[in-house]
Amino acid sequence: MPARVHAVLVVRPEGRIPAAPHLTRTLAALAAQTRPVDALTIVLCGADPELTRIAAASGAEGVITASPGTPFAAATAMATPRLTGDAVWLLAQDTAPDPDALLRLAGALELSSSLAVAAPKLVAWDDPAEIVSLGVSVTRYGRSVELAAGELDQGQRDGDADVLGVDVRGVLVRRESWRALGGLDPALGGADEGLDIGIRARLAGDRVSLVPAARIAVAGDGVAAMARGRARARRRAFAERTAQLHRRLAYAPAAAVVLHWLSFLPLALWRTIAHLVAKVPYKVVPEWGAAILVMARPAAVARARRRIRALRTVGWSRIAPLRVSRSELRLQWAGDAAESDAPVRSELRFFVGGGAWVVLGALAVSAVLFAPLLAWPVLGGGALAPLRASVAQLWQDAAWGARPLGLDVVGPADPFSALIALIGSLSPAEPSRALVVLWILALPLAVLGGWLAATRITESSLLRITAALAWALAPTFLAALVEGRPAAVLLHLLLPWLFFAASVAHRSWAPAGAASILLVAVLACSPSLAPAVVVLWSAALVVVALAAPRGIARVVWLVIPSIVVFAPLIWTQVRLGNPWGLLADPGVPFAGAEATADPLGRALLAAGFPTSDPGGWAALTGGPVWWVALLAAPLAVLALLAVLTPRWITATSLLVIAATGLATAFAAVGIAVTFDHSTPVALWPGAGLSVAWLGVVGAAVIALDAGLVERVRVLRPIGAVVALAALLVAVAPSLTAVTTASPRAVLTNGPVSTLPAFVAAEGRGSTAMGTIVLDPRADGLRVDVVWGGSATLTGQSTVEATRTQARPADEELAALAADLVTPSSEDAVAGLAARGIAFVLLEPAPGGEDDVIRGARLTAATSLDQRNSLDGVGSTARGELWRVTSDVSPRAGLDIHQTRLQQLVGVGSLAVLLVALLLAVPTAASRRVARRTPRTVGPVRGGTR
């Protein structure tokens, strides 16, 4: 047995954790040892008066005062010169040994002269039956692995002895080995210190052994412990990764050190992706910080390698059997998963519960109602327009750069263009046909989304189907389908998916990542919902901060991708002095029969109808339609009654969503920020109504599911049938508008191009060729420039549609157009050719043309015919066409600064969406977490969810 044992006790208070009680217990445990320590040195990190008093009264051989924040390795190094005796016992303020702990550790050293390090069994501070640590090893790639942690101590590990490394707390080290090894390596950053000294001792030909009979209780808040808790997860991850990378360089063969060093940054990028997929984004910053820190410390690596080289007497093959193999690690993971895989979530029951059959039924109904669309290659009318001929051009329109409309417009694309480009990419041969397919699939997709959203509210298959049908029969959705509003249709299809993901975003990163992407898509379809999103997000942030603070980072993340994606558009509109333009509806400006701001219009809005013709009944009957609004009453009454049920908290939350959406619709009605030339176009109030409809349907389902019909269950199907029947009557004319050729149905077959076929053929493959479009009207000469073979849906720009002041390019275009249609003016064709404009199109006269407009049109045609550099192509269905015969310069490209900005915008948007996508990708671990949580949200009978 060692003649003398010198204990080194390092004390460092950690923030708000009181160190005095733990230190008092540790000192009492030292005093109670059956084999007492021969000398005690206390290293006090920080000038804490109470700790100083306790240390002074401990009878320690010496008390060393160090600066606050001194790490354990540095503190033990300060005590090393004062060490006496044959062994050093490393302790911290939270390591309270059993009375016979030192006796058993010292006995192990006595029995084996080759034993350099003897390690105790670490147990929980308040529960001695729980093993905290009993041996540490490494994988093939150097990651440290606890051999036993978090297990119930039943003696199952007491036969373990030889290990590669240990937890540094409570180890007893021979003094000669301690000095020869140079103590702990401070470059490890506080992690893997016991593992490292064990590996170095084994390379020196010594042994490291466990002494399970020696037990030490640890609290985990001392200087030698890794940071605990979620709040310190980044700090722990940084320390662990720093230690791993430092050991990799210290242990590697000399020839491989540089290769390892060069691999750190690429490896950090790869591990960043892995961390995002594994839903541990808090490890990303520590990953890069650790890589950069270790790369910047070659001197620390050199010192570690010198220590190993000076003492090494055996090869690395001697420690290979003590490493953890992949099969052993896999078994450990499987055991952990089996212990934590207690499913709570019920089955989805999509097929057996009737959800799949309702979707198939909706598909059959849609095929009948939209039968004419099956033969159309391009969908036109309303706010629809053709798409580009190729996928590459679709994404070109969706990127920051030269816009496909306007003379010389360079700037951001609307995020809606990227959404349409994504849809068009699903049909690469004919992108425009993707919108036709979308219209046919809209009803079944709405049913599917509504059914899935209802799974967050109810377990009843009947009520899920009810919610799905009510969502698909929403008046605002059918109005958008009939009037050809692609942004509104997509918004209604996306909202239930956003609700499905966002309602549980606080639980895990997978739904948070999915919800953040869906939120980008929702705001891309309707930027006017941004204020409502901010209100609801702020409310969710407060609720989560109070009820589930662990999920606050996930809720914060929800808006980050949207901010990054919309940042170029926000910056451009603010710089132009037009912040209200950020609310503009994307796509082709279209003024339909929207509800007005008068009392009747607001009443219709309150009933869920976004147009002045509710459900299409006015066009069908020609009589009063006030009674149509009453058909929404059953659903509204059920929604209001939901607050009287036991699930009133969830119902109230849904009604808040409904109120926010309704307030958005009321605020939007009659407000115009977009212009179709000189005609103002009001915001579409249906976006807010879709949000309101989501809240109303959800609250109505809760009313039918909880409390009100609990004893008289026959009321549940009756209430559902009554609400759906009334709703079906209200929207019947809209539902059948396409098949009955109602005047409200503005959908048309085409056009394939908004320009003549000759121009469409010439500009099909490129947007470098421009066409100036002239349209004399009573309010003046309308003029625009279209680049490529057609004006397209992805080429629209809210920056252009919302501008209220003329720019230099606008003034130049106006001057060119005026010169072209004025016979006495100088030849303006040269200016067109210099700008890359190859065609001039004089649009046909609109219906009801008066003599003044007819005269202006004839004058313009005559002037164009007289231009020597224009060659008349002839009359087409799109108007009269002329071709520029002089040499046409290519359209000016982006300068170097614009190119760099284009790259920056593209990389930034793609990067944040990639991060969100990686977070959203489900993994085995995330699925296990999901199975342990209920599918529904909010308080329910029997507990909270």
mmCIF file with all atom_site columns, C-alpha atoms in Angstrom, residues 196-365:
data_model
loop_
_atom_site.group_PDB
_atom_site.id
_atom_site.type_symbol
_atom_site.label_atom_id
_atom_site.label_alt_id
_atom_site.label_comp_id
_atom_site.label_asym_id
_atom_site.label_entity_id
_atom_site.label_seq_id
_atom_site.pdbx_PDB_ins_code
_atom_site.Cartn_x
_atom_site.Cartn_y
_atom_site.Cartn_z
_atom_site.occupancy
_atom_site.B_iso_or_equiv
_atom_site.pdbx_formal_charge
_atom_site.auth_seq_id
_atom_site.auth_comp_id
_atom_site.auth_asym_id
_atom_site.auth_atom_id
_atom_site.pdbx_PDB_model_num
ATOM 1   C CA . ASP A 1 196 ? -6.047  10.816 -22.264 1.00 0.00 ? 196 ASP A CA 1
ATOM 2   C CA . ILE A 1 197 ? -3.938  10.146 -19.192 1.00 0.00 ? 197 ILE A CA 1
ATOM 3   C CA . GLY A 1 198 ? -5.028  6.491  -19.315 1.00 0.00 ? 198 GLY A CA 1
ATOM 4   C CA . ILE A 1 199 ? -3.954  6.149  -22.945 1.00 0.00 ? 199 ILE A CA 1
ATOM 5   C CA . ARG A 1 200 ? -0.609  7.800  -22.247 1.00 0.00 ? 200 ARG A CA 1
ATOM 6   C CA . ALA A 1 201 ? -0.048  5.563  -19.220 1.00 0.00 ? 201 ALA A CA 1
ATOM 7   C CA . ARG A 1 202 ? -0.734  2.448  -21.293 1.00 0.00 ? 202 ARG A CA 1
ATOM 8   C CA . LEU A 1 203 ? 1.631   3.620  -24.033 1.00 0.00 ? 203 LEU A CA 1
ATOM 9   C CA . ALA A 1 204 ? 4.248   3.966  -21.284 1.00 0.00 ? 204 ALA A CA 1
ATOM 10  C CA . GLY A 1 205 ? 3.762   0.270  -20.450 1.00 0.00 ? 205 GLY A CA 1
ATOM 11  C CA . ASP A 1 206 ? 1.608   0.809  -17.328 1.00 0.00 ? 206 ASP A CA 1
ATOM 12  C CA . ARG A 1 207 ? -1.938  -0.307 -16.593 1.00 0.00 ? 207 ARG A CA 1
ATOM 13  C CA . VAL A 1 208 ? -5.217  1.474  -15.876 1.00 0.00 ? 208 VAL A CA 1
ATOM 14  C CA . SER A 1 209 ? -7.706  -0.412 -13.786 1.00 0.00 ? 209 SER A CA 1
ATOM 15  C CA . LEU A 1 210 ? -11.176 0.042  -12.339 1.00 0.00 ? 210 LEU A CA 1
ATOM 16  C CA . VAL A 1 211 ? -11.834 -0.553 -8.652  1.00 0.00 ? 211 VAL A CA 1
ATOM 17  C CA . PRO A 1 212 ? -15.651 -0.881 -8.612  1.00 0.00 ? 212 PRO A CA 1
ATOM 18  C CA . ALA A 1 213 ? -15.695 -1.498 -4.863  1.00 0.00 ? 213 ALA A CA 1
ATOM 19  C CA . ALA A 1 214 ? -14.410 2.039  -4.340  1.00 0.00 ? 214 ALA A CA 1
ATOM 20  C CA . ARG A 1 215 ? -17.431 4.305  -4.758  1.00 0.00 ? 215 ARG A CA 1
ATOM 21  C CA . ILE A 1 216 ? -17.489 8.091  -5.016  1.00 0.00 ? 216 ILE A CA 1
ATOM 22  C CA . ALA A 1 217 ? -20.661 10.151 -5.223  1.00 0.00 ? 217 ALA A CA 1
ATOM 23  C CA . VAL A 1 218 ? -20.507 12.987 -7.765  1.00 0.00 ? 218 VAL A CA 1
ATOM 24  C CA . ALA A 1 219 ? -22.952 15.844 -8.271  1.00 0.00 ? 219 ALA A CA 1
ATOM 25  C CA . GLY A 1 220 ? -21.716 16.870 -11.696 1.00 0.00 ? 220 GLY A CA 1
ATOM 26  C CA . ASP A 1 221 ? -21.287 20.570 -10.967 1.00 0.00 ? 221 ASP A CA 1
ATOM 27  C CA . GLY A 1 222 ? -17.635 20.602 -10.012 1.00 0.00 ? 222 GLY A CA 1
ATOM 28  C CA . VAL A 1 223 ? -14.703 21.861 -12.030 1.00 0.00 ? 223 VAL A CA 1
ATOM 29  C CA . ALA A 1 224 ? -13.780 18.339 -13.197 1.00 0.00 ? 224 ALA A CA 1
ATOM 30  C CA . ALA A 1 225 ? -17.272 17.558 -14.498 1.00 0.00 ? 225 ALA A CA 1
ATOM 31  C CA . MET A 1 226 ? -18.576 18.286 -17.959 1.00 0.00 ? 226 MET A CA 1
ATOM 32  C CA . ALA A 1 227 ? -21.152 21.072 -18.214 1.00 0.00 ? 227 ALA A CA 1
ATOM 33  C CA . ARG A 1 228 ? -24.629 19.748 -17.528 1.00 0.00 ? 228 ARG A CA 1
ATOM 34  C CA . GLY A 1 229 ? -28.061 20.750 -18.715 1.00 0.00 ? 229 GLY A CA 1
ATOM 35  C CA . ARG A 1 230 ? -29.418 21.929 -22.044 1.00 0.00 ? 230 ARG A CA 1
ATOM 36  C CA . ALA A 1 231 ? -28.351 25.506 -21.343 1.00 0.00 ? 231 ALA A CA 1
ATOM 37  C CA . ARG A 1 232 ? -24.711 24.365 -21.344 1.00 0.00 ? 232 ARG A CA 1
ATOM 38  C CA . ALA A 1 233 ? -25.021 21.848 -24.160 1.00 0.00 ? 233 ALA A CA 1
ATOM 39  C CA . ARG A 1 234 ? -22.985 24.028 -26.533 1.00 0.00 ? 234 ARG A CA 1
ATOM 40  C CA . ARG A 1 235 ? -20.201 24.367 -23.986 1.00 0.00 ? 235 ARG A CA 1
ATOM 41  C CA . ARG A 1 236 ? -20.119 20.617 -23.449 1.00 0.00 ? 236 ARG A CA 1
ATOM 42  C CA . ALA A 1 237 ? -20.149 19.918 -27.186 1.00 0.00 ? 237 ALA A CA 1
ATOM 43  C CA . PHE A 1 238 ? -17.305 22.390 -27.723 1.00 0.00 ? 238 PHE A CA 1
ATOM 44  C CA . ALA A 1 239 ? -15.165 20.803 -25.020 1.00 0.00 ? 239 ALA A CA 1
ATOM 45  C CA . GLU A 1 240 ? -15.786 17.260 -26.233 1.00 0.00 ? 240 GLU A CA 1
ATOM 46  C CA . ARG A 1 241 ? -15.038 18.092 -29.878 1.00 0.00 ? 241 ARG A CA 1
ATOM 47  C CA . THR A 1 242 ? -11.946 20.114 -28.930 1.00 0.00 ? 242 THR A CA 1
ATOM 48  C CA . ALA A 1 243 ? -10.606 17.186 -26.922 1.00 0.00 ? 243 ALA A CA 1
ATOM 49  C CA . GLN A 1 244 ? -11.339 14.729 -29.727 1.00 0.00 ? 244 GLN A CA 1
ATOM 50  C CA . LEU A 1 245 ? -9.591  16.802 -32.403 1.00 0.00 ? 245 LEU A CA 1
ATOM 51  C CA . HIS A 1 246 ? -6.622  17.554 -30.146 1.00 0.00 ? 246 HIS A CA 1
ATOM 52  C CA . ARG A 1 247 ? -6.198  13.854 -29.357 1.00 0.00 ? 247 ARG A CA 1
ATOM 53  C CA . ARG A 1 248 ? -6.427  13.049 -33.062 1.00 0.00 ? 248 ARG A CA 1
ATOM 54  C CA . LEU A 1 249 ? -3.446  15.261 -33.798 1.00 0.00 ? 249 LEU A CA 1
ATOM 55  C CA . ALA A 1 250 ? -1.553  14.166 -30.682 1.00 0.00 ? 250 ALA A CA 1
ATOM 56  C CA . TYR A 1 251 ? -1.969  10.429 -31.337 1.00 0.00 ? 251 TYR A CA 1
ATOM 57  C CA . ALA A 1 252 ? -1.624  10.400 -35.152 1.00 0.00 ? 252 ALA A CA 1
ATOM 58  C CA . PRO A 1 253 ? 1.546   9.166  -36.889 1.00 0.00 ? 253 PRO A CA 1
ATOM 59  C CA . ALA A 1 254 ? 3.850   12.021 -37.826 1.00 0.00 ? 254 ALA A CA 1
ATOM 60  C CA . ALA A 1 255 ? 3.154   11.601 -41.536 1.00 0.00 ? 255 ALA A CA 1
ATOM 61  C CA . ALA A 1 256 ? -0.595  11.919 -40.994 1.00 0.00 ? 256 ALA A CA 1
ATOM 62  C CA . VAL A 1 257 ? -0.657  15.003 -38.752 1.00 0.00 ? 257 VAL A CA 1
ATOM 63  C CA . VAL A 1 258 ? -0.756  17.503 -41.619 1.00 0.00 ? 258 VAL A CA 1
ATOM 64  C CA . LEU A 1 259 ? -3.431  15.494 -43.440 1.00 0.00 ? 259 LEU A CA 1
ATOM 65  C CA . HIS A 1 260 ? -5.566  15.433 -40.299 1.00 0.00 ? 260 HIS A CA 1
ATOM 66  C CA . TRP A 1 261 ? -5.029  19.157 -39.815 1.00 0.00 ? 261 TRP A CA 1
ATOM 67  C CA . LEU A 1 262 ? -6.110  19.903 -43.402 1.00 0.00 ? 262 LEU A CA 1
ATOM 68  C CA . SER A 1 263 ? -9.194  17.722 -43.020 1.00 0.00 ? 263 SER A CA 1
ATOM 69  C CA . PHE A 1 264 ? -10.626 19.614 -40.036 1.00 0.00 ? 264 PHE A CA 1
ATOM 70  C CA . LEU A 1 265 ? -12.560 22.287 -41.955 1.00 0.00 ? 265 LEU A CA 1
ATOM 71  C CA . PRO A 1 266 ? -14.021 19.937 -44.626 1.00 0.00 ? 266 PRO A CA 1
ATOM 72  C CA . LEU A 1 267 ? -14.866 17.554 -41.808 1.00 0.00 ? 267 LEU A CA 1
ATOM 73  C CA . ALA A 1 268 ? -16.567 20.367 -39.901 1.00 0.00 ? 268 ALA A CA 1
ATOM 74  C CA . LEU A 1 269 ? -18.724 21.061 -42.959 1.00 0.00 ? 269 LEU A CA 1
ATOM 75  C CA . TRP A 1 270 ? -19.679 17.416 -43.269 1.00 0.00 ? 270 TRP A CA 1
ATOM 76  C CA . ARG A 1 271 ? -20.405 17.096 -39.553 1.00 0.00 ? 271 ARG A CA 1
ATOM 77  C CA . THR A 1 272 ? -22.485 20.286 -39.726 1.00 0.00 ? 272 THR A CA 1
ATOM 78  C CA . ILE A 1 273 ? -24.766 18.520 -42.185 1.00 0.00 ? 273 ILE A CA 1
ATOM 79  C CA . ALA A 1 274 ? -24.798 15.454 -39.951 1.00 0.00 ? 274 ALA A CA 1
ATOM 80  C CA . HIS A 1 275 ? -25.677 17.535 -36.886 1.00 0.00 ? 275 HIS A CA 1
ATOM 81  C CA . LEU A 1 276 ? -28.573 19.172 -38.732 1.00 0.00 ? 276 LEU A CA 1
ATOM 82  C CA . VAL A 1 277 ? -29.881 15.827 -39.928 1.00 0.00 ? 277 VAL A CA 1
ATOM 83  C CA . ALA A 1 278 ? -29.518 14.449 -36.399 1.00 0.00 ? 278 ALA A CA 1
ATOM 84  C CA . LYS A 1 279 ? -31.555 17.424 -35.083 1.00 0.00 ? 279 LYS A CA 1
ATOM 85  C CA . VAL A 1 280 ? -28.740 18.765 -32.864 1.00 0.00 ? 280 VAL A CA 1
ATOM 86  C CA . PRO A 1 281 ? -28.116 22.197 -34.429 1.00 0.00 ? 281 PRO A CA 1
ATOM 87  C CA . TYR A 1 282 ? -26.617 23.490 -31.179 1.00 0.00 ? 282 TYR A CA 1
ATOM 88  C CA . LYS A 1 283 ? -23.500 21.471 -32.037 1.00 0.00 ? 283 LYS A CA 1
ATOM 89  C CA . VAL A 1 284 ? -22.827 23.330 -35.288 1.00 0.00 ? 284 VAL A CA 1
ATOM 90  C CA . VAL A 1 285 ? -21.120 26.405 -33.820 1.00 0.00 ? 285 VAL A CA 1
ATOM 91  C CA . PRO A 1 286 ? -19.062 24.345 -31.320 1.00 0.00 ? 286 PRO A CA 1
ATOM 92  C CA . GLU A 1 287 ? -17.997 22.117 -34.212 1.00 0.00 ? 287 GLU A CA 1
ATOM 93  C CA . TRP A 1 288 ? -16.478 25.009 -36.143 1.00 0.00 ? 288 TRP A CA 1
ATOM 94  C CA . GLY A 1 289 ? -15.109 26.666 -33.014 1.00 0.00 ? 289 GLY A CA 1
ATOM 95  C CA . ALA A 1 290 ? -13.339 23.494 -31.928 1.00 0.00 ? 290 ALA A CA 1
ATOM 96  C CA . ALA A 1 291 ? -11.871 22.914 -35.398 1.00 0.00 ? 291 ALA A CA 1
ATOM 97  C CA . ILE A 1 292 ? -10.519 26.457 -35.646 1.00 0.00 ? 292 ILE A CA 1
ATOM 98  C CA . LEU A 1 293 ? -9.169  26.431 -32.075 1.00 0.00 ? 293 LEU A CA 1
ATOM 99  C CA . VAL A 1 294 ? -7.272  23.160 -32.475 1.00 0.00 ? 294 VAL A CA 1
ATOM 100 C CA . MET A 1 295 ? -5.922  24.226 -35.869 1.00 0.00 ? 295 MET A CA 1
ATOM 101 C CA . ALA A 1 296 ? -4.625  27.433 -34.302 1.00 0.00 ? 296 ALA A CA 1
ATOM 102 C CA . ARG A 1 297 ? -2.713  25.638 -31.505 1.00 0.00 ? 297 ARG A CA 1
ATOM 103 C CA . PRO A 1 298 ? 0.183   23.766 -33.110 1.00 0.00 ? 298 PRO A CA 1
ATOM 104 C CA . ALA A 1 299 ? 2.340   24.370 -30.018 1.00 0.00 ? 299 ALA A CA 1
ATOM 105 C CA . ALA A 1 300 ? -0.107  22.499 -27.769 1.00 0.00 ? 300 ALA A CA 1
ATOM 106 C CA . VAL A 1 301 ? -0.159  19.577 -30.193 1.00 0.00 ? 301 VAL A CA 1
ATOM 107 C CA . ALA A 1 302 ? 3.634   19.558 -30.358 1.00 0.00 ? 302 ALA A CA 1
ATOM 108 C CA . ARG A 1 303 ? 3.877   19.435 -26.534 1.00 0.00 ? 303 ARG A CA 1
ATOM 109 C CA . ALA A 1 304 ? 1.418   16.565 -26.338 1.00 0.00 ? 304 ALA A CA 1
ATOM 110 C CA . ARG A 1 305 ? 3.291   14.609 -28.995 1.00 0.00 ? 305 ARG A CA 1
ATOM 111 C CA . ARG A 1 306 ? 6.628   15.199 -27.227 1.00 0.00 ? 306 ARG A CA 1
ATOM 112 C CA . ARG A 1 307 ? 5.219   13.817 -23.956 1.00 0.00 ? 307 ARG A CA 1
ATOM 113 C CA . ILE A 1 308 ? 3.962   10.696 -25.691 1.00 0.00 ? 308 ILE A CA 1
ATOM 114 C CA . ARG A 1 309 ? 7.194   10.190 -27.625 1.00 0.00 ? 309 ARG A CA 1
ATOM 115 C CA . ALA A 1 310 ? 9.316   10.580 -24.480 1.00 0.00 ? 310 ALA A CA 1
ATOM 116 C CA . LEU A 1 311 ? 7.470   7.862  -22.516 1.00 0.00 ? 311 LEU A CA 1
ATOM 117 C CA . ARG A 1 312 ? 6.135   5.508  -25.139 1.00 0.00 ? 312 ARG A CA 1
ATOM 118 C CA . THR A 1 313 ? 7.472   1.979  -24.734 1.00 0.00 ? 313 THR A CA 1
ATOM 119 C CA . VAL A 1 314 ? 4.729   -0.055 -26.463 1.00 0.00 ? 314 VAL A CA 1
ATOM 120 C CA . GLY A 1 315 ? 2.927   0.255  -29.769 1.00 0.00 ? 315 GLY A CA 1
ATOM 121 C CA . TRP A 1 316 ? -0.631  1.400  -30.409 1.00 0.00 ? 316 TRP A CA 1
ATOM 122 C CA . SER A 1 317 ? -1.583  -2.180 -31.149 1.00 0.00 ? 317 SER A CA 1
ATOM 123 C CA . ARG A 1 318 ? -1.421  -2.872 -27.405 1.00 0.00 ? 318 ARG A CA 1
ATOM 124 C CA . ILE A 1 319 ? -4.424  -0.647 -26.738 1.00 0.00 ? 319 ILE A CA 1
ATOM 125 C CA . ALA A 1 320 ? -6.470  -1.658 -29.806 1.00 0.00 ? 320 ALA A CA 1
ATOM 126 C CA . PRO A 1 321 ? -8.312  -4.497 -27.960 1.00 0.00 ? 321 PRO A CA 1
ATOM 127 C CA . LEU A 1 322 ? -9.568  -1.968 -25.398 1.00 0.00 ? 322 LEU A CA 1
ATOM 128 C CA . ARG A 1 323 ? -11.291 0.201  -28.001 1.00 0.00 ? 323 ARG A CA 1
ATOM 129 C CA . VAL A 1 324 ? -15.038 -0.034 -28.592 1.00 0.00 ? 324 VAL A CA 1
ATOM 130 C CA . SER A 1 325 ? -15.912 -1.803 -31.839 1.00 0.00 ? 325 SER A CA 1
ATOM 131 C CA . ARG A 1 326 ? -18.784 -0.787 -34.111 1.00 0.00 ? 326 ARG A CA 1
ATOM 132 C CA . SER A 1 327 ? -20.739 -3.884 -33.170 1.00 0.00 ? 327 SER A CA 1
ATOM 133 C CA . GLU A 1 328 ? -20.408 -3.088 -29.456 1.00 0.00 ? 328 GLU A CA 1
ATOM 134 C CA . LEU A 1 329 ? -21.417 0.503  -30.078 1.00 0.00 ? 329 LEU A CA 1
ATOM 135 C CA . ARG A 1 330 ? -24.400 -0.638 -32.128 1.00 0.00 ? 330 ARG A CA 1
ATOM 136 C CA . LEU A 1 331 ? -25.533 -2.931 -29.330 1.00 0.00 ? 331 LEU A CA 1
ATOM 137 C CA . GLN A 1 332 ? -25.231 -0.071 -26.855 1.00 0.00 ? 332 GLN A CA 1
ATOM 138 C CA . TRP A 1 333 ? -27.356 2.187  -29.072 1.00 0.00 ? 333 TRP A CA 1
ATOM 139 C CA . ALA A 1 334 ? -29.921 -0.553 -29.557 1.00 0.00 ? 334 ALA A CA 1
ATOM 140 C CA . GLY A 1 335 ? -30.176 -1.018 -25.800 1.00 0.00 ? 335 GLY A CA 1
ATOM 141 C CA . ASP A 1 336 ? -30.627 2.690  -25.219 1.00 0.00 ? 336 ASP A CA 1
ATOM 142 C CA . ALA A 1 337 ? -33.281 2.856  -27.942 1.00 0.00 ? 337 ALA A CA 1
ATOM 143 C CA . ALA A 1 338 ? -35.145 -0.133 -26.515 1.00 0.00 ? 338 ALA A CA 1
ATOM 144 C CA . GLU A 1 339 ? -35.258 1.446  -23.058 1.00 0.00 ? 339 GLU A CA 1
ATOM 145 C CA . SER A 1 340 ? -36.569 4.770  -24.374 1.00 0.00 ? 340 SER A CA 1
ATOM 146 C CA . ASP A 1 341 ? -38.884 3.506  -27.106 1.00 0.00 ? 341 ASP A CA 1
ATOM 147 C CA . ALA A 1 342 ? -42.148 3.359  -25.218 1.00 0.00 ? 342 ALA A CA 1
ATOM 148 C CA . PRO A 1 343 ? -44.719 4.410  -27.829 1.00 0.00 ? 343 PRO A CA 1
ATOM 149 C CA . VAL A 1 344 ? -47.401 6.864  -26.795 1.00 0.00 ? 344 VAL A CA 1
ATOM 150 C CA . ARG A 1 345 ? -48.635 7.979  -30.199 1.00 0.00 ? 345 ARG A CA 1
ATOM 151 C CA . SER A 1 346 ? -51.653 6.218  -31.665 1.00 0.00 ? 346 SER A CA 1
ATOM 152 C CA . GLU A 1 347 ? -51.818 4.886  -35.215 1.00 0.00 ? 347 GLU A CA 1
ATOM 153 C CA . LEU A 1 348 ? -52.589 7.407  -37.943 1.00 0.00 ? 348 LEU A CA 1
ATOM 154 C CA . ARG A 1 349 ? -55.419 5.271  -39.423 1.00 0.00 ? 349 ARG A CA 1
ATOM 155 C CA . PHE A 1 350 ? -55.284 7.001  -42.809 1.00 0.00 ? 350 PHE A CA 1
ATOM 156 C CA . PHE A 1 351 ? -56.681 3.969  -44.618 1.00 0.00 ? 351 PHE A CA 1
ATOM 157 C CA . VAL A 1 352 ? -58.748 2.187  -41.978 1.00 0.00 ? 352 VAL A CA 1
ATOM 158 C CA . GLY A 1 353 ? -60.125 5.518  -40.749 1.00 0.00 ? 353 GLY A CA 1
ATOM 159 C CA . GLY A 1 354 ? -61.407 6.483  -44.199 1.00 0.00 ? 354 GLY A CA 1
ATOM 160 C CA . GLY A 1 355 ? -58.989 9.306  -44.929 1.00 0.00 ? 355 GLY A CA 1
ATOM 161 C CA . ALA A 1 356 ? -57.566 7.679  -48.066 1.00 0.00 ? 356 ALA A CA 1
ATOM 162 C CA . TRP A 1 357 ? -61.028 6.953  -49.445 1.00 0.00 ? 357 TRP A CA 1
ATOM 163 C CA . VAL A 1 358 ? -62.181 10.527 -48.959 1.00 0.00 ? 358 VAL A CA 1
ATOM 164 C CA . VAL A 1 359 ? -59.115 11.750 -50.851 1.00 0.00 ? 359 VAL A CA 1
ATOM 165 C CA . LEU A 1 360 ? -59.823 9.313  -53.691 1.00 0.00 ? 360 LEU A CA 1
ATOM 166 C CA . GLY A 1 361 ? -63.457 10.441 -53.727 1.00 0.00 ? 361 GLY A CA 1
ATOM 167 C CA . ALA A 1 362 ? -62.369 14.070 -53.941 1.00 0.00 ? 362 ALA A CA 1
ATOM 168 C CA . LEU A 1 363 ? -60.097 13.143 -56.856 1.00 0.00 ? 363 LEU A CA 1
ATOM 169 C CA . ALA A 1 364 ? -63.025 11.568 -58.703 1.00 0.00 ? 364 ALA A CA 1
ATOM 170 C CA . VAL A 1 365 ? -65.227 14.604 -58.051 1.00 0.00 ? 365 VAL A CA 1
#
